[in-house]
Amino acid sequence: MREANGLAAYLTGEWNEALSELRAARRMAGGPGHLAIMADCERAMGRPERAVELSRSEEATQLDQEDSVELRIVAAGARRDLGEIEASVVSLQIAELDPKLQEPWSARLFYAYADNLAAAGREREAFTWFVHAANADDEDETDAPDRLEELAEKLGGPDVVEELVTEAEAAEIGDDDDLDDAAEVDDDLDELDEELEEDEEADSEAAVDDEAAADEAADDKAADDKAAEQDADAGNAGGGARAQ
């Protein structure tokens, strides 16, 4: 009953009552209880340092994976409340922060990470993780699509957005696909290198031919000039004899 009362109070925003009821339930039943919800209540009541303390408690090590991730998300928000924005980002860089995973908590974790990146001014990275959050959010738990629209205007327009979305979705593909994509890129680069080498050889041969043609034209011009000079000298000599 105390647990049910605590959860109901939490859902209606009665933070103090929720915290009191959940503490009582934990004392009676033992175990870590609803530690993430308790930490969120502490944060909501303006006590983020207590939320961080709960995330470091012995009980936190007893949580299952889903509750542990939820507590991480709350603690990251508490660190942000304390002005420790970079610490809030780093605290969420856990094994579960993998865009290839689609667990029940993935959308909320990806969203929280994106939100903290945005608060840290890392908007391009934030956009990428909002994409991951939107793709993982089958239950519409977050407003990731709205956040993406907000960031799209700041990042330079559709071309940049399209590039970031493509990169984000590529990261969600499995390792085998990544390796295949990497192999295709390497093959493309090899082909491009070969084409460039062939073009360079062709350009070099053409340059040699052009140089030879230029030299030949220069030689012809020199010969023509010499011949014209000789004709002029001969003409001058004939005119002199007639004058005499």
Short mmCIF file of N, CA, C and O in Angstrom, two decimals, residues 183-193:
data_model
loop_
_atom_site.label_atom_id
_atom_site.label_comp_id
_atom_site.label_asym_id
_atom_site.label_seq_id
_atom_site.Cartn_x
_atom_site.Cartn_y
_atom_site.Cartn_z
N ALA A 183 33.94 -1.88 -46.72
CA ALA A 183 34.61 -2.55 -47.84
C ALA A 183 34.22 -1.91 -49.16
O ALA A 183 35.06 -1.73 -50.05
N GLU A 184 32.93 -1.57 -49.30
CA GLU A 184 32.48 -0.91 -50.53
C GLU A 184 33.15 0.44 -50.70
O GLU A 184 33.55 0.81 -51.81
N VAL A 185 33.28 1.18 -49.61
CA VAL A 185 33.95 2.47 -49.68
C VAL A 185 35.40 2.30 -50.10
O VAL A 185 35.93 3.04 -50.93
N ASP A 186 36.09 1.29 -49.51
CA ASP A 186 37.48 1.04 -49.88
C ASP A 186 37.60 0.70 -51.36
O ASP A 186 38.51 1.16 -52.04
N ASP A 187 36.68 -0.15 -51.87
CA ASP A 187 36.71 -0.51 -53.29
C ASP A 187 36.51 0.72 -54.16
O ASP A 187 37.19 0.90 -55.17
N ASP A 188 35.56 1.56 -53.76
CA ASP A 188 35.31 2.79 -54.52
C ASP A 188 36.53 3.69 -54.55
O ASP A 188 36.87 4.29 -55.57
N LEU A 189 37.20 3.78 -53.39
CA LEU A 189 38.39 4.62 -53.31
C LEU A 189 39.51 4.06 -54.19
O LEU A 189 40.24 4.80 -54.84
N ASP A 190 39.65 2.71 -54.19
CA ASP A 190 40.67 2.09 -55.04
C ASP A 190 40.40 2.38 -56.50
O ASP A 190 41.33 2.70 -57.27
N GLU A 191 39.13 2.24 -56.92
CA GLU A 191 38.78 2.53 -58.31
C GLU A 191 39.05 3.99 -58.65
O GLU A 191 39.55 4.30 -59.73
N LEU A 192 38.72 4.87 -57.71
CA LEU A 192 38.95 6.29 -57.96
C LEU A 192 40.43 6.58 -58.08
O LEU A 192 40.85 7.35 -58.95
N ASP A 193 41.26 5.95 -57.24
CA ASP A 193 42.71 6.14 -57.32
C ASP A 193 43.24 5.69 -58.68
O ASP A 193 44.09 6.34 -59.29
#
